[in-house]
XYZ file of C-alpha atoms in Angstrom:
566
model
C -126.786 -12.801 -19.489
C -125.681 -15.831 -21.272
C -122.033 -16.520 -21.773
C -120.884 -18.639 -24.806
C -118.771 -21.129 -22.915
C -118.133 -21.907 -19.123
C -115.350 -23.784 -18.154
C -115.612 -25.747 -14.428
C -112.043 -26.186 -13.342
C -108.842 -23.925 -13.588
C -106.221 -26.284 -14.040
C -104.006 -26.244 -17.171
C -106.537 -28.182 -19.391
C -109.631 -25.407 -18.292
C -106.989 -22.610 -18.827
C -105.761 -23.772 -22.122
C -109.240 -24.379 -23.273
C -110.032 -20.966 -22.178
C -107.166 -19.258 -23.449
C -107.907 -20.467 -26.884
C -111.319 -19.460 -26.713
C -110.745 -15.671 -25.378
C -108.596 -15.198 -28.396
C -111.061 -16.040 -30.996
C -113.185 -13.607 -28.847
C -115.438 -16.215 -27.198
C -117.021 -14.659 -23.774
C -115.776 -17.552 -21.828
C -115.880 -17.946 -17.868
C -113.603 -20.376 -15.435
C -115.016 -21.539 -12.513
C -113.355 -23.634 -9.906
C -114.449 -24.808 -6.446
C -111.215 -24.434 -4.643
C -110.759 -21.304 -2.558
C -107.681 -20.334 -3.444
C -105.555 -21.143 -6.310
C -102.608 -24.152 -5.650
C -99.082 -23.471 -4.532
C -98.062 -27.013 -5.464
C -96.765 -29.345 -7.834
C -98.238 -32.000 -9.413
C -97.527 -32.662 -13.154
C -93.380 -32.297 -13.906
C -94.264 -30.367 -17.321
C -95.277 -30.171 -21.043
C -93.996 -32.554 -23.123
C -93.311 -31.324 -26.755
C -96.569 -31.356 -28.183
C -97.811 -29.093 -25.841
C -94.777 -26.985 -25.549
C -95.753 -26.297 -29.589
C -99.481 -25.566 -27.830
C -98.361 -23.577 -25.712
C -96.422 -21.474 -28.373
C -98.963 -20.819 -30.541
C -100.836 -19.734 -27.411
C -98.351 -17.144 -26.790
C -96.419 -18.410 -23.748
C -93.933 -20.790 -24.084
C -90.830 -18.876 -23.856
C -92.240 -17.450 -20.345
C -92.510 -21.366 -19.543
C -89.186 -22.400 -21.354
C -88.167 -19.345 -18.897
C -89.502 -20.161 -15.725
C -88.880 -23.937 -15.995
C -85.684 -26.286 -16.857
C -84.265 -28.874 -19.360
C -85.194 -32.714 -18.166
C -82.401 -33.672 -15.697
C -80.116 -36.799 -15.890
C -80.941 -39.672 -13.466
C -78.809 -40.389 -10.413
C -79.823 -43.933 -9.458
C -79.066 -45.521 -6.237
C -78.561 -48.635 -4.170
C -78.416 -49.300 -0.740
C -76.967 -45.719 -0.172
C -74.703 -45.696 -3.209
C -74.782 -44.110 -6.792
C -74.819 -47.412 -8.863
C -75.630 -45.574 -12.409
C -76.610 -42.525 -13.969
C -78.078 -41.833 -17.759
C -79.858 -38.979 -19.506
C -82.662 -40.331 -21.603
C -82.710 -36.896 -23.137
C -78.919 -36.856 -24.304
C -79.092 -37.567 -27.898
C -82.008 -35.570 -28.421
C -81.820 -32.497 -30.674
C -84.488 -30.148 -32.664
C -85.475 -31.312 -35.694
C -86.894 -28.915 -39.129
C -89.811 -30.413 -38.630
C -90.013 -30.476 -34.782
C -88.405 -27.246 -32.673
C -89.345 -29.116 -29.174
C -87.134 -32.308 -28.874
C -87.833 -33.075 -25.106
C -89.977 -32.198 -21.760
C -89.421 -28.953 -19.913
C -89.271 -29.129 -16.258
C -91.807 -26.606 -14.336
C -93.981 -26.969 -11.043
C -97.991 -27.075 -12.412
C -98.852 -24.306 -10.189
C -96.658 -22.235 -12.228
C -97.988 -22.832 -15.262
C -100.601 -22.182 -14.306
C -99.893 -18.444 -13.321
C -98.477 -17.998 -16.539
C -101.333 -19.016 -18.552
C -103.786 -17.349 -15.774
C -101.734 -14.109 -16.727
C -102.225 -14.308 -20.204
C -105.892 -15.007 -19.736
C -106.577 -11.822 -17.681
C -104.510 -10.308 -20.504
C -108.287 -11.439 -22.381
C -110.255 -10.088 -19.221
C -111.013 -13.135 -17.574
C -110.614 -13.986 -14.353
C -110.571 -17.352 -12.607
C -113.840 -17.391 -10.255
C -112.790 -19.441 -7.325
C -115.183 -21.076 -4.367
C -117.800 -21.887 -7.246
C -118.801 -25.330 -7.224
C -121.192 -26.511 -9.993
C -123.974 -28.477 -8.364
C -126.584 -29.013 -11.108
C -126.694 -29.213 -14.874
C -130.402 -29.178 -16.940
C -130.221 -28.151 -20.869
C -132.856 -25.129 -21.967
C -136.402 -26.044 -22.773
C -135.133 -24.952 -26.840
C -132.207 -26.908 -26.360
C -129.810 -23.598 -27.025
C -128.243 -23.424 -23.300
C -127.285 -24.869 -20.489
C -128.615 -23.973 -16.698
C -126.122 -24.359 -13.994
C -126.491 -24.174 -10.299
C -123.921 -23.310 -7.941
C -123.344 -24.706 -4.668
C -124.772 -21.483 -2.535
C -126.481 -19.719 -5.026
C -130.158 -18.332 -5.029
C -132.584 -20.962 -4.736
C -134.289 -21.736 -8.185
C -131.793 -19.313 -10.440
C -129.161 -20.910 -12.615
C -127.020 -19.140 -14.730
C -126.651 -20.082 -18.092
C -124.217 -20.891 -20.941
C -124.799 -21.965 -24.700
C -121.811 -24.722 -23.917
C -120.033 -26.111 -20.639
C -116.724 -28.288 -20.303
C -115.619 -29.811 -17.623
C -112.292 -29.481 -16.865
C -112.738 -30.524 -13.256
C -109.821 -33.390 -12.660
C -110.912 -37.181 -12.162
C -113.497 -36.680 -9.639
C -115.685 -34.833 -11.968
C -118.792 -32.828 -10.558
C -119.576 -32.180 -14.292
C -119.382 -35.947 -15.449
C -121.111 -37.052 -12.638
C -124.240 -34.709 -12.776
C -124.371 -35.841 -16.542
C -124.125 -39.845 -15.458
C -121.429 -40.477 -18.007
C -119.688 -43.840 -17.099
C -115.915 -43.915 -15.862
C -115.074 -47.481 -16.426
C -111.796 -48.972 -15.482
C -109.722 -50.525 -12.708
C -107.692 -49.222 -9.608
C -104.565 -51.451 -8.727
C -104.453 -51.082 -5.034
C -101.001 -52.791 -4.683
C -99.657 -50.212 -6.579
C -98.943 -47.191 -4.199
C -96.924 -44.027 -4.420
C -97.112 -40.861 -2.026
C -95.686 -37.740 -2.934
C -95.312 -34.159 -1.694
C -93.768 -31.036 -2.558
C -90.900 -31.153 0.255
C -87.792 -28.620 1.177
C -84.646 -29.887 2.025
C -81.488 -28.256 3.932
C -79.713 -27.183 1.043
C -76.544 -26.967 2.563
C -76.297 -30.451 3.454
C -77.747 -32.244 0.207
C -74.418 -30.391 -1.139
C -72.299 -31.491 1.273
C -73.076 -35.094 0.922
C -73.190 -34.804 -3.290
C -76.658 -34.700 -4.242
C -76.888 -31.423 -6.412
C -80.229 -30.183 -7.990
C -78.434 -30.220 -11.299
C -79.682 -34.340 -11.239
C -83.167 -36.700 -10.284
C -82.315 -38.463 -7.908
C -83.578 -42.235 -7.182
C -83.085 -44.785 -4.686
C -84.541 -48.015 -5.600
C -83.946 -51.081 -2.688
C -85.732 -53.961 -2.572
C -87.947 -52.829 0.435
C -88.704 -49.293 -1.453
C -87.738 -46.761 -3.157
C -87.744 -42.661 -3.096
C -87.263 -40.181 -5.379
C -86.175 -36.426 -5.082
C -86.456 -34.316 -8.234
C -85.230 -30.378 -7.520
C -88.577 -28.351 -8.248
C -87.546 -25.629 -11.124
C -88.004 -21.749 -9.818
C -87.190 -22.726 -6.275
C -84.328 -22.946 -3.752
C -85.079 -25.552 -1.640
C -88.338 -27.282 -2.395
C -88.517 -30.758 -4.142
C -90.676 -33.500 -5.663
C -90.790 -36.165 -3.311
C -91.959 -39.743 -4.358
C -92.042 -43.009 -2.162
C -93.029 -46.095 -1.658
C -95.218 -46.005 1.390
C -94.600 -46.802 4.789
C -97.119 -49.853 5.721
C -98.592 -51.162 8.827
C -98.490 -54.996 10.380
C -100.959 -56.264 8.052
C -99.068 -54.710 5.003
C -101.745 -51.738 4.417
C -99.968 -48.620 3.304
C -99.820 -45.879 5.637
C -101.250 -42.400 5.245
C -98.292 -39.925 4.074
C -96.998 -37.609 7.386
C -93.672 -34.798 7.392
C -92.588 -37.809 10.007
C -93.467 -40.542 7.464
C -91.324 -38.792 4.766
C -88.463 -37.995 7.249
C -88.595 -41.810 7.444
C -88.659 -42.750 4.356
C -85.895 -40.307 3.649
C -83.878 -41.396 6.235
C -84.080 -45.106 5.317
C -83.517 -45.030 1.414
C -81.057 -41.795 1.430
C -79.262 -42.411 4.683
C -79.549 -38.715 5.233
C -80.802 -37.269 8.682
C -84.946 -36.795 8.212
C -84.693 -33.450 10.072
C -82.726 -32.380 6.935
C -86.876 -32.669 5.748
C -88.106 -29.258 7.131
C -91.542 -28.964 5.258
C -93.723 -31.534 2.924
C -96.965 -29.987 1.300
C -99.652 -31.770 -0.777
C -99.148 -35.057 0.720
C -101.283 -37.348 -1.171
C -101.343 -41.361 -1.738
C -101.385 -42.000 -5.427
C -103.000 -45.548 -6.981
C -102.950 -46.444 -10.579
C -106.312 -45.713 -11.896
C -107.077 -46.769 -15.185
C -110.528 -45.041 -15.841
C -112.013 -43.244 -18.839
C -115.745 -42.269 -19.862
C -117.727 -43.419 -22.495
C -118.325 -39.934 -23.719
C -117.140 -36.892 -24.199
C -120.270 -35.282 -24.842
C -123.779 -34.763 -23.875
C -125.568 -32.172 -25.700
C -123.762 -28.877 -25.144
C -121.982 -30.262 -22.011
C -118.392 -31.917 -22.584
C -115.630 -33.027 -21.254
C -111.761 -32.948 -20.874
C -108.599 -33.627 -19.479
C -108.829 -36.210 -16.102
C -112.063 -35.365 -16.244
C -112.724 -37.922 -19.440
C -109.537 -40.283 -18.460
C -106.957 -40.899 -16.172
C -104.078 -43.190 -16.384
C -101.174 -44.583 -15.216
C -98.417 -41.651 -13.772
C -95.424 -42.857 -16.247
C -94.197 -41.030 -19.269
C -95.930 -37.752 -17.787
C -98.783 -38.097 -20.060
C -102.356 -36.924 -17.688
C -101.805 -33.010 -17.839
C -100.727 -33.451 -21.389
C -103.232 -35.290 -22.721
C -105.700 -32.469 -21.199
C -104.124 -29.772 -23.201
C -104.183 -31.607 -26.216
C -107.621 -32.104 -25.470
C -108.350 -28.376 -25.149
C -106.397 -27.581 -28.283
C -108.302 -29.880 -29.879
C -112.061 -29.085 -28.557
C -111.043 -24.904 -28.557
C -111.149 -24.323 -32.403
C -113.960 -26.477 -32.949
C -116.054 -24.310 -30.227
C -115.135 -21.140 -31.549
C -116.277 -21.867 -35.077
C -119.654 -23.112 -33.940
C -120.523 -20.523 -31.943
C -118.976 -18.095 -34.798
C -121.863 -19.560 -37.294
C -119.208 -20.747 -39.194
C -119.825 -24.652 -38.885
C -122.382 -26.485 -38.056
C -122.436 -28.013 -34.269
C -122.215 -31.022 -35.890
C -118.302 -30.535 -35.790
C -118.438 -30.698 -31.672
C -118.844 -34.261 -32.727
C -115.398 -34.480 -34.085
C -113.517 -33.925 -30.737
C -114.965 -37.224 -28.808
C -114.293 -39.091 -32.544
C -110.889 -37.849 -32.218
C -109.598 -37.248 -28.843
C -111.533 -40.835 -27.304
C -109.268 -42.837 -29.181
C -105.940 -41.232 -28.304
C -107.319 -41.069 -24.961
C -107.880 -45.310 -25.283
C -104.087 -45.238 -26.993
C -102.952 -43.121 -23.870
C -104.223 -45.321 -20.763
C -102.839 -48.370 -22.983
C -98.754 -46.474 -23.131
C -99.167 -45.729 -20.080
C -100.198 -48.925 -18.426
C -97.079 -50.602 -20.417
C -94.347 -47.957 -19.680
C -95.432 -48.425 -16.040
C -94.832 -52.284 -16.389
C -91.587 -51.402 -17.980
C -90.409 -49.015 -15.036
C -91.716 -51.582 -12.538
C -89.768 -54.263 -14.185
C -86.026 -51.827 -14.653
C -86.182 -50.607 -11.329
C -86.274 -54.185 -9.897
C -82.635 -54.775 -11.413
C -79.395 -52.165 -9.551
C -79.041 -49.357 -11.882
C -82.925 -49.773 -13.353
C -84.356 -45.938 -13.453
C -87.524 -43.902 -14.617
C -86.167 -43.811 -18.072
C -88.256 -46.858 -18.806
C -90.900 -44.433 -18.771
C -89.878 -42.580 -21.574
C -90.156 -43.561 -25.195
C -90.662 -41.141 -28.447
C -94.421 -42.452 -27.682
C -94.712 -39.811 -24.688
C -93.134 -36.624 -27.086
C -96.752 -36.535 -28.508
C -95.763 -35.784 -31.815
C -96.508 -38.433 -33.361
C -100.526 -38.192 -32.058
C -102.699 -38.178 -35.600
C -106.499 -38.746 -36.404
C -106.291 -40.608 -39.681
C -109.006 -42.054 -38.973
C -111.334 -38.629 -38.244
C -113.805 -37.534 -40.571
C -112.239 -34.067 -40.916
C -109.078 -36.263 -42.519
C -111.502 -36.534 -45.564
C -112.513 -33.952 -47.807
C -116.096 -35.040 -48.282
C -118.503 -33.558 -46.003
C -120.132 -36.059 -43.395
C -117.649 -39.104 -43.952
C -117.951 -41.357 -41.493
C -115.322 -42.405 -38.771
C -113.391 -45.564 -38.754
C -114.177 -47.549 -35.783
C -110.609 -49.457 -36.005
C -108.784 -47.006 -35.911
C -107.998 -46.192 -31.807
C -105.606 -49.206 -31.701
C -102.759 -47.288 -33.524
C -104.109 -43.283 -32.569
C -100.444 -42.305 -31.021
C -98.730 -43.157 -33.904
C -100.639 -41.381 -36.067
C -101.301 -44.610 -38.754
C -104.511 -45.670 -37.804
C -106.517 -44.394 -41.019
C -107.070 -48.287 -42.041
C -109.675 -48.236 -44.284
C -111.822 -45.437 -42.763
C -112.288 -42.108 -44.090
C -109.225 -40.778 -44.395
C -108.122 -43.882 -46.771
C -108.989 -42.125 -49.439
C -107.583 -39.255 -49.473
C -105.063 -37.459 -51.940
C -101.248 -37.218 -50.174
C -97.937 -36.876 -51.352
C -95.294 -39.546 -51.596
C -93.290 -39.261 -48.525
C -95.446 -36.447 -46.509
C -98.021 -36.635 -43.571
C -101.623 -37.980 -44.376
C -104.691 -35.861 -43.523
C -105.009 -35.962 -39.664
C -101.251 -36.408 -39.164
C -99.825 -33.620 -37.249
C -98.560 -31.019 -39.690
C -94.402 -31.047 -39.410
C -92.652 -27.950 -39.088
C -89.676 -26.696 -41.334
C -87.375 -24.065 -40.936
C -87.525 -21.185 -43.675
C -87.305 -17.768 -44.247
C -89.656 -14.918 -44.399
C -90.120 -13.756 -47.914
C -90.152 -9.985 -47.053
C -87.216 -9.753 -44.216
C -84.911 -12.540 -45.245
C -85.405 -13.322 -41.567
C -85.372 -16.962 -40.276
C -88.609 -18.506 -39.346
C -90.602 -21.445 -38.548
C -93.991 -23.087 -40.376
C -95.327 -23.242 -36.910
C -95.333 -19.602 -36.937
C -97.429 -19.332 -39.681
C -99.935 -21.060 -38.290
C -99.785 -19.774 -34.825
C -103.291 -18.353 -33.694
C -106.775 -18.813 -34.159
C -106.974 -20.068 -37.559
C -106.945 -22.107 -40.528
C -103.525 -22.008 -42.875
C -103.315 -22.971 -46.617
C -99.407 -23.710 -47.537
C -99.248 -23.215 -51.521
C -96.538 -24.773 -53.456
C -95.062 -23.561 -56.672
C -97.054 -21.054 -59.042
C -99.570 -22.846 -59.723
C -100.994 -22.597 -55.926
C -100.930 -18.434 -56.227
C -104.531 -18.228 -57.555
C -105.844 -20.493 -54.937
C -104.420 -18.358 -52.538
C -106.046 -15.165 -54.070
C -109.548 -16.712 -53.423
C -108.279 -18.220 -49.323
C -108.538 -14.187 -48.841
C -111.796 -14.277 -48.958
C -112.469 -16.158 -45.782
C -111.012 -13.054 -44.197
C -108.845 -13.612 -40.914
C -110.075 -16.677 -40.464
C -108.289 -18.838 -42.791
C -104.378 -17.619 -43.695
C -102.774 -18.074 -47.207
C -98.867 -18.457 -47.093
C -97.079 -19.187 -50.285
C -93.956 -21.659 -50.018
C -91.147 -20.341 -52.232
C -88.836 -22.663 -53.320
C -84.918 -21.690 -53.292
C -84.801 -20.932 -56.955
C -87.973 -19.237 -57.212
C -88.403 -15.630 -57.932
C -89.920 -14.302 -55.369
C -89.224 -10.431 -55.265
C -93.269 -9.802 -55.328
C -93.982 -12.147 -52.479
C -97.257 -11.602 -51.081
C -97.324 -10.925 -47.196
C -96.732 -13.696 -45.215
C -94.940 -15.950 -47.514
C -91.633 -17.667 -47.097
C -88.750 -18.886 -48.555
C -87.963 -22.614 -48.341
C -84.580 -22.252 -49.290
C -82.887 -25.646 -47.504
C -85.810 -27.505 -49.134
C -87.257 -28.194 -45.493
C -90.892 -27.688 -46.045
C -91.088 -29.289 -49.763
C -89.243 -32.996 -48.228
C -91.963 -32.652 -45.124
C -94.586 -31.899 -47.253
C -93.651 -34.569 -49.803
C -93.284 -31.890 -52.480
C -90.956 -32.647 -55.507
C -88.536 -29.957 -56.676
C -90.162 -27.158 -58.330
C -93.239 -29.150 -58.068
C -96.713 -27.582 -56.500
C -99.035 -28.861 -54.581
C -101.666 -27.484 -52.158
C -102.014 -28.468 -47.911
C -104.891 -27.328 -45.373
C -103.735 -27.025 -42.172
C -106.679 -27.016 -39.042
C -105.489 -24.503 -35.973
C -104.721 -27.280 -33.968
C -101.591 -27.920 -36.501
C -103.328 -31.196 -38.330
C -103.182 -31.609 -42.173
C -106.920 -31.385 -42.659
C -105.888 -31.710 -46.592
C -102.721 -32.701 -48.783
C -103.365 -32.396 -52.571
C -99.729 -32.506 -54.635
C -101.507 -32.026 -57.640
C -102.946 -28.642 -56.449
C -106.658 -28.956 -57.529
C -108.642 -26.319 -55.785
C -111.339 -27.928 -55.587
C -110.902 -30.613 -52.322
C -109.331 -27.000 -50.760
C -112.534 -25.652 -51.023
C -114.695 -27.820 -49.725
C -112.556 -28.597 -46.764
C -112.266 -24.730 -46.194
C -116.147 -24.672 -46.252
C -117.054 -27.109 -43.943
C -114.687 -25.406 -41.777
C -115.492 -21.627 -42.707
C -118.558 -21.425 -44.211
C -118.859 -19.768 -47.601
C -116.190 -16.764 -48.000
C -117.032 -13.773 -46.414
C -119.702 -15.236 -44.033
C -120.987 -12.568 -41.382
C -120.394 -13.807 -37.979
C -123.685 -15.110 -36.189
C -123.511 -16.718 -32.525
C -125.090 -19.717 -32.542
């Protein structure tokens, strides 16, 4: 048997990746070497990019549930509360963005939650299987992989692999893809998932309703209440260190230290510290993403700096990105060709990513240094992800085969860096996003129920959305039916428009929301291709068909094209 996609490592990039796959009805598999699935918590959360990922994959309200809001900071000196701020206190949703900040929620959780809705799919994470070798079939339409263990001589094959598998990547290894980069060994952390006498920390004022941070000039810790749990905590230090200055291997007695020195609280108030680890800023990333049907993702194709939260992040938006692309391939839809689009699109924004990173870390490193300096320095609208485009992509051009602008990495977060490449060219309204630019939401309602909704519901799932505006978009629509469930037509109403014959799924922009986003005039009409990772793949105001349907068949295939696994 030959499955369409295995996935080596079950963290939340592998899970995302496969959850978008399973969907589209891809018979995916997860793999991971571990024995048993991880009780602890390393990443703090999504940021709002992937909270709007994890949406349209059907489970962030059970995440919005099971986590909590960003906290405000409690900093401290020598003991004493010198300051406190809330980096997240003017934030508020936007029309075109329902997310405005992080959500607090320990990784192993989210991981249950998307593991749940994956078995929802039938698949199950296979655990204790450790990919030891990688060859491509003799006709170059699989992939063989051996398992640590397995029958000598049989592999088990798969018409694509990803690695998902975390910085020390078996897969990127076995394919000798270079991780280039630096390690700063002054710079040390350790961290562990602690508990803490609850009782106490709220007799001597220090609530889980804030982060709290002690920053002295001999070290700092930090003590962030772990969301779904009583007693348990993020711990971060500076390390303990020897004679010669050489940091010290974390211990329970090491934190009760630690704790003990910064906080001035007893360390037996410490009863249990789990995942104790030593972090060091790595600054690493390969030189591909891709190697035949073998790719990458996540820490397995970069790793960065640990401020502004961006490493699991980055790894979903990877998935969301490589997901769609897979599933049309193997759907006969597109040609394989469009597997190179995810390493033209995500390498850059993972180059943009390790740059942020590196500088918000200089930033913290530098605030914390002054009383009252905090982790805030971390955070900028940079980290949201919503600004994260691909101007510069091929797919941000209409014409089939365009090449990719080389330039444009340097400004990938921002979502500007089109330059001169191919997306330069193409039609866009005054005032709305470019093609590659992260579509914006708006707030409407639905045609049929009167009921409010969002554009981001609309083009929730596993597919392609055309947004029409004005009358002059209706016939287009007629002929995106075609394409089947593949590609979705929704009609924009505007407020004055008669729309008692509304065709299912179209809504009403009646507080002009989706028109100013869109750059559409009043009453004017225009026509916008939206890929299922939520990019503008097109933007023509004028709404000529034409660019709409070429995009949607490089994309699609012809309308009505029978399914054939390639």
């Amino acid at each position: 048997m030959t499955d369409d996609v295995l996935i080596v490592g079950a963290g939340p990039t592998g899970l995302t990746l496969a959850l978008d796959l399973a969907r589209r009805g891809v018979a995916v598999r997860v793999v991971d070497k571990s024995a048993a699935h991880p009780r602890t918590s390393r990443a703090k959360g999504p940021n709002p990019r992937s909270l709007e990922i994890l949406a349209d994959l059907g489970v962030a309200d059970e995440v919005l549930d099971a986590g909590s809001a960003p906290l405000p900071m409690r900093v401290y000196r020598d003991h004493r509360p010198v300051a406190e701020t809330d980096p997240w206190a003017d934030a508020a949703p936007t029309p075109a963005a329902r997310f405005d900040r992080p959500w607090l929620i320990a990784q192993w959780r989210l991981e249950e939650i998307l593991r749940a809705r994956l078995a929802g799919h039938g698949v199950h994470v296979e655990l204790g299987r450790e990919v030891v070798g990688l060859a491509e079939g003799a006709d170059g339409a699989y992939v063989d992989v051996t398992f640590a263990g397995g029958s000598q001589g049989r592999a088990e094959r798969a018409r694509y692999v990803v690695g998902c598998d975390g910085a020390h990547s078996s897969v990127r290894k076995l394919l000798g893809i270079t991780f280039d980069g630096t390690t700063a060994e002054d710079q040390v952390m350790v961290s562990g998932d602690v508990e803490l006498d609850h009782e106490e920390l709220d007799h001597v004022g220090l609530g889980r309703d804030r982060w709290h941070q002690w920053f002295d000039e001999d070290g700092a810790v930090m003590l962030c209440p772990i969301p779904g749990t009583r007693t348990g905590w993020w711990f971060q230090a500076g390390p303990e260190r020897d004679e010669q200055g050489r940091p010290l291997a974390p211990t329970l007695d090491g934190f009760r230290r630690l704790l003990t020195r910064h906080t001035g609280l007893p360390g037996h108030h410490l009863s249990r510290a789990e995942l104790l680890s030593t972090y060091r800023v790595n600054v690493r990333m390969a030189d591909r993403y891709r190697v035949g049907r073998v790719l990458l993702a996540g820490d397995a194709a970069h790793v960065h700096a640990i401020a502004g939260g961006l490493g699991m992040n980055t790894g979903i938006q990877d998935a969301f990105n490589l997901g769609w692309k897979l599933g049309q391939v193997l759907a006969g839809q597109a040609e394989a060709a469009l597997l190179d689009t995810y390493e033209e699109e995500r390498l850059p924004v993972a180059a943009w990513t390790l740059d942020l990173a590196s500088d918000r870390l200089r930033a913290t490193l530098e605030a914390i240094r002054e009383p009252g300096g905090n982790l805030s320095s971390a955070m900028t609208p940079e980290t949201a992800g919503l600004g994260i485009g691909y101007r510069w992509s091929s797919l941000a051009d209409t014409k089939a085969g365009a090449g990719a602008n080389t330039d444009a990495g340097a400004e990938a977060g921002t979502g500007t860096g089109a330059g001169t490449g191919a997306g330069a060219e193409a039609k866009t309204a005054p005032g709305g996003p470019r093609p590659g630019d992260r579509a914006p939401d708006a707030l409407c309602r639905d045609a049929a129920t009167g009921e409010r909704t969002h554009l981001y519901g609309t083009f929730a799932g596993p597919h392609t959305t055309v947004l029409g505006f004005g009358p002059a978009s209706t016939a287009v629509l007629r002929e995106v039916a075609a394409y089947g469930a593949g590609v979705r037509a929704c009609r924009v109403y505007g407020a004055r428009e008669e729309h008692g014959t509304a065709e299912p799924g179209a809504v009403v922009d009646d507080q002009g929301h989706a028109a100013a986003a869109y750059g559409i005039g009043a009453g004017g009409s225009g026509l916008v291709v939206i890929r299922p990772d939520h990019h503008v793949g097109v933007v023509d105001p004028a709404g000529d068909p034409a660019s709409v349907r070429e995009y949607l068949r490089r994309l699609h295939g012809a309308p009505g094209m029978v399914d054939a696994v390639r």
